[in-house]
Tab-separated table of C-alpha atoms in Angstrom:
chain	number	residue	atom	x	y	z
A	1	MET	CA	7.175	-10.591	-2.651
A	2	SER	CA	5.902	-12.790	-0.339
A	3	GLY	CA	6.972	-13.467	3.288
A	4	LYS	CA	5.173	-11.785	6.296
A	5	SER	CA	8.311	-10.919	8.391
A	6	VAL	CA	9.939	-7.710	6.467
A	7	SER	CA	8.514	-5.979	3.505
A	8	THR	CA	10.787	-6.621	0.185
A	9	VAL	CA	9.720	-3.064	-1.312
A	10	PRO	CA	12.653	-1.358	0.668
A	11	ARG	CA	14.924	-3.993	-0.137
A	12	ARG	CA	14.164	-3.783	-3.664
A	13	GLN	CA	14.141	-0.233	-4.089
A	14	LEU	CA	17.632	-0.058	-2.442
A	15	GLY	CA	18.933	-2.757	-4.876
A	16	ARG	CA	17.745	-1.115	-7.678
A	17	SER	CA	19.464	2.223	-6.402
A	18	LEU	CA	22.654	0.441	-6.101
A	19	ARG	CA	22.623	-0.723	-9.452
A	20	GLN	CA	21.895	2.602	-10.812
A	21	LEU	CA	24.697	4.187	-8.743
A	22	ARG	CA	27.017	1.332	-10.028
A	23	GLU	CA	26.058	1.780	-13.859
A	24	ARG	CA	26.383	5.838	-13.695
A	25	ALA	CA	29.800	5.146	-12.165
A	26	GLY	CA	30.745	2.871	-14.876
A	27	VAL	CA	31.586	-0.050	-12.977
A	28	THR	CA	30.698	-3.332	-14.095
A	29	LEU	CA	29.157	-5.749	-11.680
A	30	ARG	CA	32.548	-8.283	-11.840
A	31	ALA	CA	34.708	-4.933	-11.129
A	32	ALA	CA	32.463	-4.077	-8.171
A	33	SER	CA	32.363	-7.855	-6.852
A	34	GLN	CA	36.197	-7.764	-7.064
A	35	ARG	CA	36.619	-4.480	-5.461
A	36	PHE	CA	34.241	-5.463	-2.387
A	37	GLU	CA	35.699	-9.277	-2.400
A	38	TRP	CA	32.018	-10.307	-2.908
A	39	SER	CA	30.859	-13.147	-5.520
A	40	GLU	CA	28.965	-11.745	-8.749
A	41	THR	CA	25.969	-14.105	-7.375
A	42	LYS	CA	25.944	-11.884	-4.319
A	43	MET	CA	26.148	-8.569	-5.643
A	44	TRP	CA	23.297	-9.960	-8.190
A	45	ARG	CA	21.109	-10.958	-5.418
A	46	ILE	CA	22.166	-7.489	-3.364
A	47	GLU	CA	21.017	-5.349	-6.771
A	48	THR	CA	17.837	-7.401	-7.200
A	49	GLY	CA	16.697	-7.148	-3.746
A	50	ARG	CA	16.896	-10.918	-2.923
A	51	SER	CA	19.181	-10.629	-0.091
A	52	PRO	CA	19.732	-7.994	2.733
A	53	VAL	CA	22.774	-5.671	2.901
A	54	ARG	CA	24.079	-3.887	5.904
A	55	ALA	CA	23.988	-0.228	6.156
A	56	LEU	CA	27.669	-0.115	6.765
A	57	ASP	CA	28.078	-1.976	3.514
A	58	VAL	CA	25.807	0.146	1.523
A	59	GLN	CA	27.947	3.130	2.840
A	60	MET	CA	30.994	1.284	1.337
A	61	MET	CA	29.337	0.917	-2.029
A	62	CYS	CA	28.160	4.440	-2.217
A	63	GLY	CA	31.752	5.514	-1.562
A	64	ALA	CA	32.782	3.248	-4.392
A	65	TYR	CA	30.545	4.797	-6.549
A	66	GLU	CA	31.152	8.429	-5.617
A	67	ALA	CA	27.477	8.924	-4.436
A	68	ASP	CA	26.927	12.326	-2.826
A	69	GLU	CA	25.960	12.461	1.017
A	70	ALA	CA	22.345	12.779	0.559
A	71	ALA	CA	22.157	9.807	-1.636
A	72	THR	CA	24.081	7.820	0.786
A	73	SER	CA	22.229	8.986	3.723
A	74	ALA	CA	19.130	7.959	2.220
A	75	LEU	CA	20.315	4.539	0.978
A	76	MET	CA	21.853	3.616	4.459
A	77	ASP	CA	18.189	4.490	6.051
A	78	LEU	CA	16.589	2.311	3.290
A	79	ALA	CA	19.031	-0.843	4.235
A	80	ARG	CA	17.978	-0.293	7.946
A	81	GLU	CA	14.270	0.122	7.093
A	82	ALA	CA	14.711	-3.198	5.166
A	83	LYS	CA	15.769	-5.196	7.876
A	84	THR	CA	12.656	-3.881	10.337
A	85	PRO	CA	9.933	-6.305	10.707
A	86	SER	CA	6.750	-5.419	9.143
A	87	TRP	CA	3.663	-4.160	11.314
A	88	TRP	CA	1.488	-7.082	9.958
A	89	GLN	CA	3.627	-9.694	11.147
A	90	THR	CA	1.788	-9.398	14.770
A	91	PHE	CA	-1.466	-10.380	12.875
A	92	GLY	CA	-0.035	-13.815	11.975
A	93	ASP	CA	-2.588	-16.075	10.004
A	94	THR	CA	-5.289	-13.441	10.214
A	95	VAL	CA	-3.628	-11.545	7.302
A	96	PRO	CA	-5.544	-12.501	3.993
A	97	MET	CA	-3.259	-14.572	1.530
A	98	GLY	CA	-1.313	-11.988	-0.573
A	99	PHE	CA	-2.282	-9.173	1.422
A	100	ASP	CA	0.956	-9.106	3.088
A	101	VAL	CA	2.361	-8.037	-0.173
A	102	LEU	CA	-0.461	-5.222	-0.518
A	103	ALA	CA	0.278	-3.968	3.016
A	104	GLY	CA	3.987	-3.542	1.788
A	105	LEU	CA	3.462	-1.625	-1.512
A	106	GLU	CA	0.774	0.781	0.347
A	107	SER	CA	3.619	1.319	2.964
A	108	ALA	CA	5.859	2.469	0.477
A	109	ALA	CA	3.795	4.184	-1.919
A	110	SER	CA	4.121	7.890	-2.581
A	111	SER	CA	0.493	7.888	-4.520
A	112	ILE	CA	-2.645	5.769	-4.542
A	113	ASP	CA	-5.143	5.689	-7.345
A	114	THR	CA	-8.074	3.743	-6.497
A	115	TYR	CA	-11.393	2.981	-8.356
A	116	ALA	CA	-14.182	1.058	-6.402
A	117	SER	CA	-16.841	-0.366	-8.245
A	118	ASP	CA	-19.128	-2.185	-5.580
A	119	LEU	CA	-17.592	-1.718	-2.286
A	120	ALA	CA	-15.773	1.366	-0.370
A	121	PRO	CA	-11.807	1.408	-0.843
A	122	GLY	CA	-10.191	-0.512	2.034
A	123	LEU	CA	-8.032	2.351	3.134
A	124	LEU	CA	-11.296	4.513	3.504
A	125	GLN	CA	-13.679	1.611	5.144
A	126	THR	CA	-15.007	2.086	8.999
A	127	PRO	CA	-14.617	-0.805	11.227
A	128	ASP	CA	-18.490	-1.526	11.028
A	129	TYR	CA	-18.334	-1.615	7.432
A	130	VAL	CA	-15.305	-4.021	7.598
A	131	ARG	CA	-17.080	-6.223	9.917
A	132	ALA	CA	-20.189	-6.345	7.731
A	133	ILE	CA	-17.967	-7.449	4.727
A	134	VAL	CA	-16.090	-10.202	6.740
A	135	ARG	CA	-19.705	-11.580	7.995
A	136	THR	CA	-20.901	-11.792	4.633
A	137	ARG	CA	-17.541	-13.589	3.012
A	138	PHE	CA	-17.055	-15.764	6.256
A	139	PRO	CA	-20.470	-16.063	7.833
A	140	ASP	CA	-19.213	-18.561	10.321
A	141	ALA	CA	-16.243	-17.143	11.351
A	142	PRO	CA	-15.455	-16.826	15.176
A	143	ASN	CA	-15.604	-13.370	16.663
A	144	ASP	CA	-11.774	-13.338	17.510
A	145	ASP	CA	-11.137	-13.855	13.874
A	146	VAL	CA	-13.533	-11.264	12.689
A	147	GLU	CA	-11.831	-8.782	15.301
A	148	ASN	CA	-8.549	-9.413	13.877
A	149	ARG	CA	-9.297	-8.774	10.464
A	150	VAL	CA	-10.705	-5.523	11.558
A	151	ARG	CA	-7.826	-4.501	13.505
A	152	PHE	CA	-5.682	-5.384	10.708
A	153	ARG	CA	-7.635	-3.373	7.980
A	154	MET	CA	-7.624	-0.200	10.544
A	155	ALA	CA	-3.940	-0.799	10.980
A	156	ARG	CA	-3.428	-0.499	7.064
A	157	GLN	CA	-5.041	2.771	6.917
A	158	THR	CA	-2.507	4.459	9.376
A	159	ILE	CA	-0.472	5.233	6.448
A	160	LEU	CA	-2.775	7.882	5.585
A	161	THR	CA	-1.752	9.906	8.804
A	162	GLY	CA	1.942	8.582	9.140
A	163	LYS	CA	5.035	10.437	8.398
A	164	ARG	CA	4.880	10.241	4.786
A	165	PRO	CA	1.390	9.726	3.809
A	166	PRO	CA	0.899	8.851	0.121
A	167	THR	CA	-1.764	11.245	-1.879
A	168	LEU	CA	-4.829	9.408	-2.669
A	169	ARG	CA	-7.369	9.687	-5.214
A	170	ALA	CA	-10.329	7.646	-4.934
A	171	VAL	CA	-13.176	7.266	-7.505
A	172	LEU	CA	-16.266	5.395	-6.232
A	173	SER	CA	-19.095	4.285	-8.439
A	174	GLU	CA	-22.529	5.228	-7.214
A	175	THR	CA	-23.115	1.644	-6.473
A	176	VAL	CA	-20.721	1.719	-3.522
A	177	LEU	CA	-23.068	4.229	-2.100
A	178	ARG	CA	-26.381	2.577	-2.953
A	179	ARG	CA	-25.663	-1.082	-2.038
A	180	PRO	CA	-26.073	-1.666	1.580
A	181	MET	CA	-23.469	-3.381	3.205
A	182	GLY	CA	-24.712	-4.050	6.789
A	183	SER	CA	-27.337	-2.139	8.590
A	184	GLY	CA	-28.502	1.520	7.231
A	185	GLN	CA	-26.550	2.855	10.417
A	186	VAL	CA	-23.504	1.164	9.174
A	187	MET	CA	-23.959	2.778	5.783
A	188	ALA	CA	-24.600	5.925	7.134
A	189	ALA	CA	-21.467	6.112	9.278
A	190	GLN	CA	-19.576	4.701	6.317
A	191	LEU	CA	-20.358	7.389	3.941
A	192	ALA	CA	-20.112	10.058	6.452
A	193	HIS	CA	-16.472	8.925	7.174
A	194	LEU	CA	-16.012	9.232	3.410
A	195	VAL	CA	-17.130	12.777	3.597
A	196	TYR	CA	-14.867	13.688	6.713
A	197	VAL	CA	-11.571	11.678	4.835
A	198	ALA	CA	-12.330	13.676	1.583
A	199	GLY	CA	-11.576	16.912	3.355
A	200	LEU	CA	-8.198	15.961	4.651
A	201	PRO	CA	-4.907	16.986	2.875
A	202	GLY	CA	-3.805	14.704	0.167
A	203	ILE	CA	-7.089	12.751	-0.092
A	204	SER	CA	-9.614	13.633	-3.146
A	205	ILE	CA	-12.716	11.469	-3.663
A	206	ARG	CA	-15.026	11.583	-6.743
A	207	VAL	CA	-18.222	9.869	-7.352
A	208	VAL	CA	-19.274	8.237	-10.782
A	209	PRO	CA	-23.132	8.612	-11.184
A	210	LEU	CA	-25.007	5.335	-12.105
A	211	ALA	CA	-26.320	7.227	-15.092
A	212	THR	CA	-23.021	8.250	-16.678
A	213	GLU	CA	-22.476	6.611	-19.930
A	214	ALA	CA	-20.369	3.482	-20.168
A	215	HIS	CA	-16.894	4.330	-19.285
A	216	SER	CA	-13.471	2.308	-18.764
A	217	GLY	CA	-14.097	1.514	-15.254
A	218	ALA	CA	-17.067	-0.605	-16.303
A	219	LEU	CA	-14.803	-2.845	-18.341
A	220	ALA	CA	-11.636	-2.871	-15.809
A	221	GLY	CA	-13.486	-3.268	-12.445
A	222	ALA	CA	-11.991	-2.308	-9.088
A	223	PHE	CA	-8.385	-1.542	-9.277
A	224	VAL	CA	-5.719	0.474	-7.393
A	225	VAL	CA	-2.722	2.199	-8.937
A	226	MET	CA	0.456	2.662	-6.696
A	227	ARG	CA	3.496	4.862	-7.591
A	228	PHE	CA	6.774	4.758	-5.374
A	229	PRO	CA	9.415	7.240	-4.803
A	230	SER	CA	13.113	6.614	-5.689
A	231	PRO	CA	15.327	7.179	-2.717
A	232	THR	CA	18.103	8.843	-4.982
A	233	GLY	CA	15.952	10.611	-7.714
A	234	GLY	CA	16.562	7.891	-10.159
A	235	ILE	CA	14.297	4.928	-11.287
A	236	GLY	CA	12.207	3.903	-8.259
A	237	GLU	CA	9.974	0.858	-7.574
A	238	PRO	CA	7.830	0.297	-10.811
A	239	THR	CA	4.268	1.425	-10.867
A	240	THR	CA	2.381	-1.572	-9.597
A	241	ILE	CA	-1.592	-2.334	-10.439
A	242	TYR	CA	-3.460	-4.362	-7.674
A	243	GLY	CA	-6.832	-5.911	-8.304
A	244	ASP	CA	-9.014	-7.998	-5.944
A	245	THR	CA	-10.824	-11.137	-6.833
A	246	TYR	CA	-12.900	-13.574	-4.712
A	247	THR	CA	-10.158	-16.034	-4.512
A	248	GLY	CA	-7.339	-13.488	-4.135
A	249	GLY	CA	-5.591	-10.533	-5.364
A	250	TYR	CA	-3.272	-9.693	-8.722
A	251	TYR	CA	-0.412	-7.616	-9.293
A	252	HIS	CA	0.564	-6.002	-12.869
A	253	ASP	CA	3.870	-3.985	-13.090
A	254	LYS	CA	4.747	-4.359	-16.870
A	255	GLU	CA	4.941	-1.036	-18.789
A	256	ALA	CA	1.950	-1.793	-21.039
A	257	GLU	CA	-0.521	-3.124	-18.377
A	258	VAL	CA	0.341	-0.106	-16.367
A	259	ALA	CA	-0.209	2.195	-19.007
A	260	GLN	CA	-3.697	0.576	-19.780
A	261	TYR	CA	-4.905	0.852	-16.065
A	262	THR	CA	-3.486	4.226	-15.601
A	263	GLU	CA	-5.236	5.519	-18.713
A	264	ALA	CA	-8.567	4.084	-17.335
A	265	PHE	CA	-8.098	5.490	-14.270
A	266	GLU	CA	-7.556	8.846	-15.674
A	267	GLY	CA	-10.750	8.348	-17.975
A	268	ILE	CA	-12.863	7.482	-14.846
A	269	TRP	CA	-11.564	10.492	-12.766
A	270	SER	CA	-12.261	13.137	-15.572
A	271	THR	CA	-15.769	11.498	-16.104
A	272	ALA	CA	-16.860	11.573	-12.417
A	273	GLN	CA	-18.121	14.350	-10.676
A	274	ASP	CA	-15.710	16.903	-9.124
A	275	GLU	CA	-14.829	16.633	-5.177
A	276	ASP	CA	-17.367	19.297	-4.253
A	277	THR	CA	-20.267	17.752	-5.677
A	278	SER	CA	-19.042	14.200	-4.703
A	279	ARG	CA	-19.175	15.379	-1.023
A	280	GLY	CA	-22.356	16.642	-1.510
A	281	VAL	CA	-23.653	13.323	-3.069
A	282	LEU	CA	-21.915	11.227	-0.180
A	283	ALA	CA	-23.481	13.592	2.438
A	284	ASP	CA	-27.168	13.451	1.013
A	285	THR	CA	-26.676	9.853	0.680
A	286	ALA	CA	-25.699	9.217	4.510
A	287	ARG	CA	-28.374	11.139	5.613
A	288	SER	CA	-30.836	8.711	3.672
A	289	TYR	CA	-29.670	5.967	5.347
A	290	GLN	CA	-29.880	7.230	9.166
A	291	GLY	CA	-32.645	5.524	11.107
A	292	GLY	CA	-32.014	2.444	8.744
């Protein structure tokens, strides 16, 4: 999933959907390759998302597999999307290692669940909060580098207001609210921003008080659960877990691992204060920082 020019998520979704259509039609890989006059290796690379495929070729394949008009149109659009340069390409080396993968997954996700144990979730951070994080992590970074990182983070957040925004559930440990990142004014603005976005459609935020008994999040650490739609109603991109570490991120998409993190998130979600109570806590804490 590496590479900063094109996101591989649409390509993988396309390949998986084409394979499902072929199998439903009862067509073997060999028979399909002979019909299209392609090698089996090329067919395999297309179906595993390792090679791009033209929209016209997708139309031909869908016809051979007797796909309906809606599925054919959706997959042709996906083929075009898979060849579109990714928005983060313009940020060049500013993009932290591995974050191009995360940005691609976020852009394709239909729902995102995130548990934040120490810092506000990246998709909900204010510019000044991001600056404080970058300055803490890279105290000697040039101003231009800092500002590029801020612009990159803000660009990531546009998925929440785009044409197909994912639903977002965020659970914050109270530590996120109490640990200052930057000045009191920065924290006040960050928490006020969380109050605002918590009122937007499709976004829900809950807070876990420090006094809450030990829960799974205390063991799991911060993590994100991303789920993806299927263009044809079949099996889509596998649910993926992302976690951030000091030296880089990690990804899990194996069923057993995903199940553990999903269960952990649901446990944290049910333990946290409800959305209305949490908005009140965020607003009260924001006021406590004002003038700091």
